[in-house]
mmCIF file of C-alpha atoms in Angstrom:
data_model
loop_
_atom_site.group_PDB
_atom_site.id
_atom_site.type_symbol
_atom_site.label_atom_id
_atom_site.label_comp_id
_atom_site.label_asym_id
_atom_site.label_seq_id
_atom_site.Cartn_x
_atom_site.Cartn_y
_atom_site.Cartn_z
ATOM 1 C CA MET G 929 0.749 15.638 -17.628
ATOM 2 C CA ARG G 930 0.230 12.410 -19.513
ATOM 3 C CA ILE G 931 2.517 9.643 -18.214
ATOM 4 C CA ALA G 932 3.230 6.028 -19.133
ATOM 5 C CA LEU G 933 4.827 3.308 -17.009
ATOM 6 C CA VAL G 934 7.613 1.082 -18.300
ATOM 7 C CA GLY G 935 8.045 -1.977 -16.108
ATOM 8 C CA CYS G 936 5.123 -3.767 -14.441
ATOM 9 C CA GLY G 937 6.970 -5.563 -11.666
ATOM 10 C CA TYR G 938 6.727 -5.511 -7.881
ATOM 11 C CA VAL G 939 7.263 -1.776 -7.318
ATOM 12 C CA ALA G 940 4.889 -0.751 -10.132
ATOM 13 C CA ASP G 941 1.949 -1.853 -8.009
ATOM 14 C CA MET G 942 3.046 0.535 -5.270
ATOM 15 C CA TYR G 943 3.070 3.403 -7.753
ATOM 16 C CA MET G 944 -0.408 2.443 -8.876
ATOM 17 C CA GLN G 945 -1.634 2.392 -5.278
ATOM 18 C CA THR G 946 -0.381 5.935 -4.654
ATOM 19 C CA LEU G 947 -1.239 7.580 -7.999
ATOM 20 C CA PRO G 948 -4.934 8.176 -7.182
ATOM 21 C CA GLY G 949 -5.528 11.585 -5.660
ATOM 22 C CA LEU G 950 -2.396 13.202 -7.058
ATOM 23 C CA THR G 951 -3.221 16.187 -9.217
ATOM 24 C CA GLY G 952 -1.663 17.008 -12.565
ATOM 25 C CA LEU G 953 -1.148 13.407 -13.740
ATOM 26 C CA SER G 954 -2.990 11.295 -16.291
ATOM 27 C CA LEU G 955 -1.984 7.662 -16.895
ATOM 28 C CA ALA G 956 -1.910 6.641 -20.558
ATOM 29 C CA GLY G 957 -0.927 3.024 -20.001
ATOM 30 C CA ALA G 958 1.945 0.654 -19.280
ATOM 31 C CA TYR G 959 4.446 -1.599 -20.993
ATOM 32 C CA ASP G 960 6.559 -4.567 -19.868
ATOM 33 C CA HIS G 961 8.791 -6.812 -21.993
ATOM 34 C CA ASP G 962 7.149 -9.842 -20.334
ATOM 35 C CA PRO G 963 3.720 -10.179 -22.038
ATOM 36 C CA ASP G 964 2.246 -12.289 -19.243
ATOM 37 C CA ARG G 965 3.310 -9.795 -16.575
ATOM 38 C CA LEU G 966 2.000 -6.918 -18.716
ATOM 39 C CA GLN G 967 -1.377 -8.594 -19.175
ATOM 40 C CA ALA G 968 -1.734 -9.435 -15.474
ATOM 41 C CA PHE G 969 -0.771 -5.924 -14.358
ATOM 42 C CA CYS G 970 -2.959 -4.038 -16.805
ATOM 43 C CA LYS G 971 -5.932 -6.340 -16.233
ATOM 44 C CA PHE G 972 -5.645 -5.972 -12.456
ATOM 45 C CA HIS G 973 -5.465 -2.168 -12.621
ATOM 46 C CA ALA G 974 -7.818 -1.829 -15.624
ATOM 47 C CA ILE G 975 -5.399 0.300 -17.647
ATOM 48 C CA PRO G 976 -4.319 0.163 -21.316
ATOM 49 C CA ALA G 977 -1.330 -1.961 -22.296
ATOM 50 C CA TYR G 978 1.178 -1.003 -24.966
ATOM 51 C CA ALA G 979 2.220 -3.911 -27.171
ATOM 52 C CA SER G 980 5.809 -2.676 -27.363
ATOM 53 C CA MET G 981 8.133 0.113 -26.307
ATOM 54 C CA ASP G 982 7.890 1.401 -29.862
ATOM 55 C CA ALA G 983 4.110 1.598 -29.509
ATOM 56 C CA LEU G 984 4.431 3.519 -26.251
ATOM 57 C CA LEU G 985 6.850 6.029 -27.747
ATOM 58 C CA ALA G 986 4.660 6.370 -30.832
ATOM 59 C CA ASP G 987 1.855 7.678 -28.613
ATOM 60 C CA ASP G 988 2.262 11.438 -28.969
ATOM 61 C CA SER G 989 0.047 12.046 -25.933
ATOM 62 C CA VAL G 990 2.708 10.612 -23.579
ATOM 63 C CA GLN G 991 4.795 13.438 -22.118
ATOM 64 C CA MET G 992 6.677 11.573 -19.375
ATOM 65 C CA VAL G 993 7.995 8.030 -19.047
ATOM 66 C CA VAL G 994 8.110 6.556 -15.544
ATOM 67 C CA ASN G 995 10.909 3.984 -15.635
ATOM 68 C CA LEU G 996 10.138 1.146 -13.207
ATOM 69 C CA THR G 997 12.362 -1.508 -14.765
ATOM 70 C CA ASN G 998 15.118 -3.383 -12.941
ATOM 71 C CA PRO G 999 18.155 -1.230 -12.035
ATOM 72 C CA ARG G 1000 20.422 -2.652 -14.718
ATOM 73 C CA SER G 1001 17.895 -1.552 -17.376
ATOM 74 C CA HIS G 1002 17.463 1.977 -16.051
ATOM 75 C CA HIS G 1003 20.053 3.606 -18.304
ATOM 76 C CA ALA G 1004 18.902 2.007 -21.558
ATOM 77 C CA VAL G 1005 15.181 2.619 -20.965
ATOM 78 C CA SER G 1006 15.636 6.181 -19.697
ATOM 79 C CA ARG G 1007 17.970 7.031 -22.587
ATOM 80 C CA ARG G 1008 15.501 5.788 -25.155
ATOM 81 C CA ALA G 1009 12.690 7.802 -23.554
ATOM 82 C CA LEU G 1010 14.813 10.965 -23.472
ATOM 83 C CA GLU G 1011 15.847 10.469 -27.086
ATOM 84 C CA SER G 1012 12.150 10.366 -27.983
ATOM 85 C CA GLY G 1013 11.625 13.769 -26.355
ATOM 86 C CA ARG G 1014 9.942 12.581 -23.132
ATOM 87 C CA HIS G 1015 10.638 13.751 -19.600
ATOM 88 C CA VAL G 1016 11.789 10.839 -17.407
ATOM 89 C CA TYR G 1017 11.195 9.851 -13.810
ATOM 90 C CA SER G 1018 13.243 6.755 -12.956
ATOM 91 C CA GLU G 1019 13.282 4.372 -10.079
ATOM 92 C CA LYS G 1020 16.587 4.353 -8.210
ATOM 93 C CA PRO G 1021 19.409 4.345 -8.977
ATOM 94 C CA LEU G 1022 19.568 6.771 -11.909
ATOM 95 C CA GLY G 1023 22.321 4.564 -13.365
ATOM 96 C CA MET G 1024 24.484 1.668 -12.268
ATOM 97 C CA THR G 1025 27.622 3.783 -12.786
ATOM 98 C CA MET G 1026 28.418 7.479 -12.759
ATOM 99 C CA ASP G 1027 29.116 7.283 -16.488
ATOM 100 C CA GLU G 1028 25.578 6.010 -17.090
ATOM 101 C CA ALA G 1029 24.081 8.635 -14.785
ATOM 102 C CA ARG G 1030 26.052 11.514 -16.324
ATOM 103 C CA ASP G 1031 25.119 10.351 -19.819
ATOM 104 C CA LEU G 1032 21.419 10.644 -18.964
ATOM 105 C CA VAL G 1033 21.873 14.016 -17.261
ATOM 106 C CA ASP G 1034 23.775 15.407 -20.252
ATOM 107 C CA LEU G 1035 21.211 14.054 -22.708
ATOM 108 C CA ALA G 1036 18.279 15.526 -20.764
ATOM 109 C CA HIS G 1037 20.051 18.886 -20.602
ATOM 110 C CA THR G 1038 20.813 18.848 -24.324
ATOM 111 C CA ARG G 1039 17.199 18.015 -25.184
ATOM 112 C CA GLY G 1040 15.735 20.495 -22.688
ATOM 113 C CA LEU G 1041 13.938 17.753 -20.769
ATOM 114 C CA TRP G 1042 13.281 17.113 -17.093
ATOM 115 C CA LEU G 1043 14.925 14.120 -15.472
ATOM 116 C CA ALA G 1044 14.676 12.880 -11.893
ATOM 117 C CA ALA G 1045 14.993 9.669 -9.932
ATOM 118 C CA ALA G 1046 13.462 8.074 -6.861
ATOM 119 C CA PRO G 1047 13.332 8.081 -3.952
ATOM 120 C CA CYS G 1048 11.169 11.102 -3.230
ATOM 121 C CA ASN G 1049 10.656 10.655 0.510
ATOM 122 C CA HIS G 1050 12.375 13.994 1.175
ATOM 123 C CA LEU G 1051 9.086 15.452 -0.103
ATOM 124 C CA SER G 1052 7.173 13.915 2.818
ATOM 125 C CA ASP G 1053 5.558 16.396 5.168
ATOM 126 C CA VAL G 1054 7.536 15.084 8.139
ATOM 127 C CA VAL G 1055 10.947 15.520 6.441
ATOM 128 C CA GLN G 1056 9.913 18.964 5.246
ATOM 129 C CA ALA G 1057 8.790 19.845 8.786
ATOM 130 C CA MET G 1058 12.098 18.642 10.233
ATOM 131 C CA GLY G 1059 13.948 20.891 7.788
ATOM 132 C CA HIS G 1060 11.723 23.832 8.670
ATOM 133 C CA PHE G 1061 12.376 23.440 12.400
ATOM 134 C CA LEU G 1062 16.136 23.119 11.868
ATOM 135 C CA ARG G 1063 16.234 26.266 9.727
ATOM 136 C CA THR G 1064 13.882 28.521 11.661
ATOM 137 C CA ASP G 1065 14.112 27.639 15.365
ATOM 138 C CA ARG G 1066 17.785 27.537 16.318
ATOM 139 C CA ALA G 1067 16.965 29.010 19.729
ATOM 140 C CA ARG G 1068 14.937 25.921 20.570
ATOM 141 C CA PHE G 1069 16.966 23.168 18.925
ATOM 142 C CA GLY G 1070 20.423 24.650 18.534
ATOM 143 C CA ARG G 1071 22.787 23.942 15.675
ATOM 144 C CA PRO G 1072 22.588 20.479 14.085
ATOM 145 C CA LEU G 1073 25.717 18.476 14.842
ATOM 146 C CA MET G 1074 25.221 14.993 13.452
ATOM 147 C CA ALA G 1075 22.665 12.559 12.114
ATOM 148 C CA GLN G 1076 22.155 8.828 12.537
ATOM 149 C CA ALA G 1077 20.433 7.198 9.581
ATOM 150 C CA GLU G 1078 19.553 3.507 9.441
ATOM 151 C CA MET G 1079 18.278 1.578 6.437
ATOM 152 C CA ASP G 1080 18.351 -1.967 7.773
ATOM 153 C CA ASP G 1081 15.713 -4.419 6.570
ATOM 154 C CA GLY G 1082 16.283 -7.411 8.816
ATOM 155 C CA LEU G 1083 17.486 -10.853 7.729
ATOM 156 C CA VAL G 1084 15.715 -10.714 4.373
ATOM 157 C CA PRO G 1085 17.306 -13.896 2.908
ATOM 158 C CA PHE G 1086 15.720 -15.934 5.708
ATOM 159 C CA LEU G 1087 12.245 -14.367 5.439
ATOM 160 C CA ARG G 1088 11.282 -16.470 2.405
ATOM 161 C CA PRO G 1089 11.350 -13.569 -0.074
ATOM 162 C CA GLU G 1090 10.771 -16.049 -2.903
ATOM 163 C CA THR G 1091 7.151 -16.227 -1.704
ATOM 164 C CA TRP G 1092 6.534 -12.472 -1.755
ATOM 165 C CA ARG G 1093 4.068 -11.247 -4.363
ATOM 166 C CA SER G 1094 2.666 -7.834 -5.215
ATOM 167 C CA ILE G 1095 -1.074 -7.231 -5.336
ATOM 168 C CA SER G 1096 -1.164 -7.994 -9.062
ATOM 169 C CA GLY G 1097 0.957 -11.127 -8.604
ATOM 170 C CA ALA G 1098 4.479 -9.935 -9.452
ATOM 171 C CA PRO G 1099 7.240 -11.765 -7.548
ATOM 172 C CA TRP G 1100 9.667 -9.794 -5.425
ATOM 173 C CA PRO G 1101 12.797 -9.547 -7.631
ATOM 174 C CA ALA G 1102 15.147 -11.417 -5.289
ATOM 175 C CA ARG G 1103 17.889 -11.987 -7.849
ATOM 176 C CA ASP G 1104 18.042 -8.315 -8.865
ATOM 177 C CA GLU G 1105 17.837 -7.167 -5.258
ATOM 178 C CA PHE G 1106 20.665 -9.429 -4.118
ATOM 179 C CA GLU G 1107 22.925 -8.913 -7.149
ATOM 180 C CA VAL G 1108 22.504 -5.127 -7.253
ATOM 181 C CA GLY G 1109 22.813 -4.930 -3.466
ATOM 182 C CA CYS G 1110 20.828 -3.263 -0.714
ATOM 183 C CA THR G 1111 22.971 -0.105 -0.780
ATOM 184 C CA LEU G 1112 22.213 0.748 -4.412
ATOM 185 C CA GLU G 1113 18.626 -0.340 -3.880
ATOM 186 C CA HIS G 1114 17.838 1.470 -0.610
ATOM 187 C CA ALA G 1115 20.504 3.924 0.590
ATOM 188 C CA GLY G 1116 18.779 6.758 -1.246
ATOM 189 C CA TYR G 1117 15.887 6.628 1.216
ATOM 190 C CA GLN G 1118 18.243 8.099 3.810
ATOM 191 C CA ILE G 1119 20.653 10.033 1.567
ATOM 192 C CA THR G 1120 17.886 12.082 -0.044
ATOM 193 C CA PRO G 1121 16.403 13.349 3.260
ATOM 194 C CA LEU G 1122 19.909 14.069 4.598
ATOM 195 C CA VAL G 1123 20.773 16.097 1.498
ATOM 196 C CA SER G 1124 17.432 17.890 1.761
ATOM 197 C CA LEU G 1125 18.235 18.815 5.379
ATOM 198 C CA PHE G 1126 21.958 19.646 5.145
ATOM 199 C CA GLY G 1127 22.823 20.257 1.492
ATOM 200 C CA PRO G 1128 25.267 18.302 -0.653
ATOM 201 C CA VAL G 1129 27.543 15.629 0.765
ATOM 202 C CA ARG G 1130 31.149 16.774 0.492
ATOM 203 C CA ARG G 1131 33.006 13.599 1.494
ATOM 204 C CA VAL G 1132 32.185 9.923 2.030
ATOM 205 C CA THR G 1133 34.128 7.380 4.081
ATOM 206 C CA ALA G 1134 32.658 3.889 3.905
ATOM 207 C CA PHE G 1135 33.001 0.183 4.577
ATOM 208 C CA SER G 1136 31.025 -2.491 2.742
ATOM 209 C CA THR G 1137 31.028 -6.274 2.622
ATOM 210 C CA CYS G 1138 28.948 -9.324 1.703
ATOM 211 C CA LEU G 1139 28.180 -11.456 4.742
ATOM 212 C CA LEU G 1140 25.795 -13.925 3.068
ATOM 213 C CA PRO G 1141 27.133 -14.737 -0.429
ATOM 214 C CA ASP G 1142 25.106 -17.948 -0.677
ATOM 215 C CA LYS G 1143 21.847 -15.987 -0.827
ATOM 216 C CA VAL G 1144 22.650 -14.938 -4.412
ATOM 217 C CA ARG G 1145 23.268 -18.470 -5.648
ATOM 218 C CA ALA G 1146 20.075 -19.631 -3.937
ATOM 219 C CA VAL G 1147 18.016 -17.446 -6.318
ATOM 220 C CA GLY G 1148 20.016 -18.333 -9.425
ATOM 221 C CA GLY G 1149 22.357 -15.349 -9.369
ATOM 222 C CA SER G 1150 26.116 -15.074 -9.567
ATOM 223 C CA VAL G 1151 27.059 -11.430 -8.889
ATOM 224 C CA ILE G 1152 28.174 -10.921 -5.287
ATOM 225 C CA SER G 1153 27.349 -7.431 -3.998
ATOM 226 C CA PRO G 1154 27.527 -5.944 -0.489
ATOM 227 C CA ASP G 1155 24.650 -6.777 1.822
ATOM 228 C CA LEU G 1156 26.075 -4.449 4.480
ATOM 229 C CA SER G 1157 27.545 -0.965 4.197
ATOM 230 C CA VAL G 1158 28.363 1.632 6.815
ATOM 231 C CA GLY G 1159 29.392 5.160 5.934
ATOM 232 C CA MET G 1160 30.211 8.584 7.315
ATOM 233 C CA LEU G 1161 28.938 11.520 5.273
ATOM 234 C CA GLU G 1162 30.435 14.976 5.737
ATOM 235 C CA PHE G 1163 28.430 18.122 4.992
ATOM 236 C CA ASP G 1164 29.195 21.821 5.086
ATOM 237 C CA GLY G 1165 28.928 23.471 8.517
ATOM 238 C CA ASN G 1166 30.851 20.685 10.266
ATOM 239 C CA ILE G 1167 27.800 18.395 10.148
ATOM 240 C CA VAL G 1168 28.310 14.637 9.807
ATOM 241 C CA ALA G 1169 25.997 11.671 9.372
ATOM 242 C CA ARG G 1170 26.452 7.971 10.031
ATOM 243 C CA ILE G 1171 24.467 5.797 7.649
ATOM 244 C CA THR G 1172 23.980 2.029 7.687
ATOM 245 C CA ASN G 1173 22.445 -0.171 4.981
ATOM 246 C CA SER G 1174 21.872 -3.891 5.284
ATOM 247 C CA ILE G 1175 19.614 -6.861 4.796
ATOM 248 C CA ILE G 1176 21.289 -8.372 7.850
ATOM 249 C CA ALA G 1177 20.710 -6.158 10.890
ATOM 250 C CA PRO G 1178 17.338 -5.964 12.686
ATOM 251 C CA SER G 1179 14.828 -3.861 10.809
ATOM 252 C CA SER G 1180 15.216 -0.136 11.462
ATOM 253 C CA ARG G 1181 14.615 2.897 9.259
ATOM 254 C CA THR G 1182 15.091 5.606 11.842
ATOM 255 C CA LEU G 1183 16.493 9.071 11.195
ATOM 256 C CA ARG G 1184 17.806 11.074 14.148
ATOM 257 C CA VAL G 1185 19.348 14.538 14.029
ATOM 258 C CA VAL G 1186 21.394 15.431 17.094
ATOM 259 C CA CYS G 1187 21.376 19.166 17.797
ATOM 260 C CA GLU G 1188 23.001 21.241 20.522
ATOM 261 C CA HIS G 1189 19.824 21.194 22.644
ATOM 262 C CA GLY G 1190 18.447 17.731 21.924
ATOM 263 C CA VAL G 1191 17.469 15.181 19.287
ATOM 264 C CA LEU G 1192 14.923 15.432 16.481
ATOM 265 C CA SER G 1193 13.804 11.981 15.358
ATOM 266 C CA MET G 1194 11.446 10.099 13.088
ATOM 267 C CA ALA G 1195 10.960 6.382 13.553
ATOM 268 C CA ASP G 1196 10.627 5.361 9.901
ATOM 269 C CA VAL G 1197 11.591 7.378 6.817
ATOM 270 C CA TRP G 1198 9.317 5.146 4.740
ATOM 271 C CA GLU G 1199 6.291 6.271 6.750
ATOM 272 C CA TYR G 1200 5.035 9.606 5.426
ATOM 273 C CA HIS G 1201 2.815 9.949 8.514
ATOM 274 C CA THR G 1202 5.440 8.969 11.087
ATOM 275 C CA PRO G 1203 5.540 11.346 14.078
ATOM 276 C CA LEU G 1204 8.328 13.883 14.374
ATOM 277 C CA ARG G 1205 9.625 14.061 17.932
ATOM 278 C CA PHE G 1206 12.057 16.124 19.946
ATOM 279 C CA SER G 1207 13.776 14.913 23.114
ATOM 280 C CA PRO G 1208 16.314 16.887 25.157
ATOM 281 C CA THR G 1209 18.233 13.662 25.851
ATOM 282 C CA GLY G 1210 17.482 11.532 22.822
ATOM 283 C CA MET G 1211 16.654 8.588 25.093
ATOM 284 C CA THR G 1212 13.784 6.357 23.947
ATOM 285 C CA LEU G 1213 12.528 2.811 24.393
ATOM 286 C CA PRO G 1214 14.641 0.100 22.752
ATOM 287 C CA ALA G 1215 14.768 0.638 18.997
ATOM 288 C CA ARG G 1216 12.398 -2.090 17.896
ATOM 289 C CA LEU G 1217 9.744 -1.326 20.519
ATOM 290 C CA THR G 1218 10.008 2.367 19.703
ATOM 291 C CA ARG G 1219 9.455 1.787 15.994
ATOM 292 C CA LYS G 1220 6.440 -0.415 16.649
ATOM 293 C CA ALA G 1221 5.075 2.044 19.195
ATOM 294 C CA GLU G 1222 5.511 4.999 16.827
ATOM 295 C CA LYS G 1223 3.708 3.157 14.080
ATOM 296 C CA TYR G 1224 0.774 1.712 15.976
ATOM 297 C CA LEU G 1225 0.507 3.203 19.475
ATOM 298 C CA SER G 1226 1.986 6.705 19.402
ATOM 299 C CA PRO G 1227 -1.368 8.473 20.026
ATOM 300 C CA LEU G 1228 -1.738 6.453 23.250
ATOM 301 C CA LEU G 1229 1.762 6.780 24.708
ATOM 302 C CA PRO G 1230 2.910 9.742 26.792
ATOM 303 C CA GLY G 1231 5.486 12.050 25.273
ATOM 304 C CA LEU G 1232 7.838 11.235 28.148
ATOM 305 C CA LEU G 1233 8.553 7.813 26.675
ATOM 306 C CA LEU G 1234 9.043 8.796 23.049
ATOM 307 C CA GLY G 1235 9.909 12.473 23.275
ATOM 308 C CA ARG G 1236 7.707 15.488 22.695
ATOM 309 C CA ARG G 1237 5.710 15.215 19.493
ATOM 310 C CA LEU G 1238 6.127 18.216 17.194
ATOM 311 C CA PRO G 1239 3.329 19.532 14.955
ATOM 312 C CA VAL G 1240 3.460 18.494 11.319
ATOM 313 C CA ARG G 1241 0.914 19.857 8.854
ATOM 314 C CA HIS G 1242 0.081 16.971 6.526
ATOM 315 C CA GLY G 1243 -1.309 17.551 3.059
ATOM 316 C CA ARG G 1244 -2.758 14.590 1.205
ATOM 317 C CA HIS G 1245 -3.330 11.359 3.097
ATOM 318 C CA VAL G 1246 -0.918 8.692 1.856
ATOM 319 C CA PRO G 1247 -2.613 5.329 1.311
ATOM 320 C CA ARG G 1248 -1.127 2.214 2.860
ATOM 321 C CA THR G 1249 0.683 0.192 0.192
ATOM 322 C CA GLN G 1250 0.857 -3.581 0.004
ATOM 323 C CA GLY G 1251 3.968 -3.638 2.194
ATOM 324 C CA GLY G 1252 2.043 -1.964 4.991
ATOM 325 C CA HIS G 1253 3.787 1.395 4.580
ATOM 326 C CA HIS G 1254 2.375 4.863 4.058
ATOM 327 C CA MET G 1255 5.046 5.751 1.492
ATOM 328 C CA ASP G 1256 4.019 7.984 -1.395
ATOM 329 C CA PHE G 1257 5.956 6.467 -4.297
ATOM 330 C CA SER G 1258 4.209 8.649 -6.875
ATOM 331 C CA ARG G 1259 4.745 12.012 -5.174
ATOM 332 C CA GLY G 1260 8.044 12.503 -6.994
ATOM 333 C CA VAL G 1261 6.352 11.868 -10.342
ATOM 334 C CA ALA G 1262 3.755 14.531 -9.556
ATOM 335 C CA GLN G 1263 6.456 16.947 -8.380
ATOM 336 C CA LEU G 1264 8.454 16.492 -11.587
ATOM 337 C CA ALA G 1265 5.331 16.946 -13.695
ATOM 338 C CA ALA G 1266 4.490 20.161 -11.841
ATOM 339 C CA GLN G 1267 8.015 21.454 -12.388
ATOM 340 C CA ALA G 1268 7.809 20.654 -16.091
ATOM 341 C CA GLU G 1269 4.632 22.706 -16.225
ATOM 342 C CA ARG G 1270 6.455 25.540 -14.348
ATOM 343 C CA GLN G 1271 4.090 25.362 -11.393
ATOM 344 C CA ALA G 1272 6.394 24.235 -8.589
ATOM 345 C CA THR G 1273 9.712 24.836 -6.889
ATOM 346 C CA VAL G 1274 12.480 22.561 -8.126
ATOM 347 C CA ARG G 1275 12.719 19.689 -5.627
ATOM 348 C CA MET G 1276 13.245 16.743 -7.984
ATOM 349 C CA ASP G 1277 15.804 17.139 -10.749
ATOM 350 C CA ALA G 1278 18.833 15.676 -12.470
ATOM 351 C CA ALA G 1279 21.303 17.394 -10.120
ATOM 352 C CA LEU G 1280 19.769 15.729 -7.060
ATOM 353 C CA ALA G 1281 19.550 12.343 -8.795
ATOM 354 C CA LEU G 1282 23.173 12.544 -9.941
ATOM 355 C CA HIS G 1283 24.422 13.571 -6.500
ATOM 356 C CA VAL G 1284 22.500 10.822 -4.686
ATOM 357 C CA THR G 1285 23.839 8.318 -7.210
ATOM 358 C CA GLU G 1286 27.433 9.417 -6.538
ATOM 359 C CA VAL G 1287 27.023 9.153 -2.758
ATOM 360 C CA THR G 1288 25.317 5.767 -3.085
ATOM 361 C CA LEU G 1289 28.068 4.364 -5.293
ATOM 362 C CA ALA G 1290 30.709 5.586 -2.825
ATOM 363 C CA LEU G 1291 28.913 3.699 -0.044
ATOM 364 C CA GLN G 1292 28.593 0.602 -2.218
ATOM 365 C CA ASP G 1293 32.303 0.649 -3.052
ATOM 366 C CA GLY G 1294 33.465 0.687 0.536
ATOM 367 C CA ALA G 1295 36.977 -0.523 -0.276
ATOM 368 C CA ARG G 1296 37.604 2.447 -2.548
ATOM 369 C CA SER G 1297 36.035 4.986 -0.210
ATOM 370 C CA ALA G 1298 37.468 3.632 3.057
ATOM 371 C CA GLY G 1299 40.067 6.414 3.023
ATOM 372 C CA GLY G 1300 37.462 9.031 2.176
ATOM 373 C CA VAL G 1301 36.264 10.202 -1.239
ATOM 374 C CA THR G 1302 35.454 13.811 -2.111
ATOM 375 C CA MET G 1303 32.207 14.136 -4.027
ATOM 376 C CA GLN G 1304 32.397 15.796 -7.433
ATOM 377 C CA THR G 1305 28.691 16.598 -7.815
ATOM 378 C CA ASP G 1306 26.602 19.319 -6.180
ATOM 379 C CA LEU G 1307 22.952 20.367 -6.030
ATOM 380 C CA GLN G 1308 23.183 23.289 -8.452
ATOM 381 C CA HIS G 1309 20.322 23.141 -10.941
ATOM 382 C CA ASP G 1310 22.658 23.500 -13.934
ATOM 383 C CA HIS G 1311 20.933 20.650 -15.727
ATOM 384 C CA ALA G 1312 17.349 21.833 -15.176
ATOM 385 C CA PRO G 1313 15.560 22.992 -18.343
ATOM 386 C CA LYS G 1314 15.285 26.752 -18.511
ATOM 387 C CA GLY G 1315 11.845 28.310 -18.496
#
């Protein structure tokens, strides 16, 4: 499938680093409204540049638009691409509001087009293996009871993010990140695996707040959004999950599933090659040491310290991106393209994107959801184009 990128900022470089080796995709070129950023990006990656969005959409060879713009532009860019008859894969969130997200879902359905949104880390081999073990080996693990999901990035405002640059020179979008908020930006990395493991979230109870409002003004912004949210997600089968999101707490991206007979855990949901472990007690080294050990030293440490390592059959090797993570940003694009060509099971679609958006917004709006909010969306593929 012939794809084109819209948006040549910080995350676009990570897509470019993970596109090579994925089958079924051909890159036509890229466009960005900033001509200097467009020139730098396309020169660095040696790819064609479109002079305008009109020029991109006039290219009849382009079948899918990959929307990598800032979150507040997602709706407008995705809508224009859908109106032109292109499938769309968007960075998260699908929309800034449920009205925006539903509008895109309805438009894609009306036009018979595929629509999906990042993140796609539920497609990682380790998350898929965790789901397989939970479904097929109840005698060993028992029934899942609860999950603990952490998406904490450390004290980002004090790590000099204004100096961060991508490999092609794009600055980290501090103003967008701080104004949109870490929950809308990153909660999906835990929500999507949880939904993949347990099905749709039925109810959300959340708390959110902004602990460092001055960080926004320091980068020229004015919108104050939560930099901390904590939520409880309720699933069918009496399964619950506690999820945290922050750019305050010490860095941790762990996912633990507590079962009747022990704990299944992965140290970092961003790491597609992170080990999957099972421990009858769930006891490990302190969180930070464990994460470092899993990432760098796990082949050398005895299973007694970190839990018994479970076998995971990995497919393609995921290259290390500029942030030092083995996270396959482009896998969702390839999955959506394969689905559009009717060659793959539906794992990325509008229903998933809409549901993750609803859960994320409930976490973001902690004041509204503090008493608990019942989710209105599901995972039924009602909006998927029919073959």
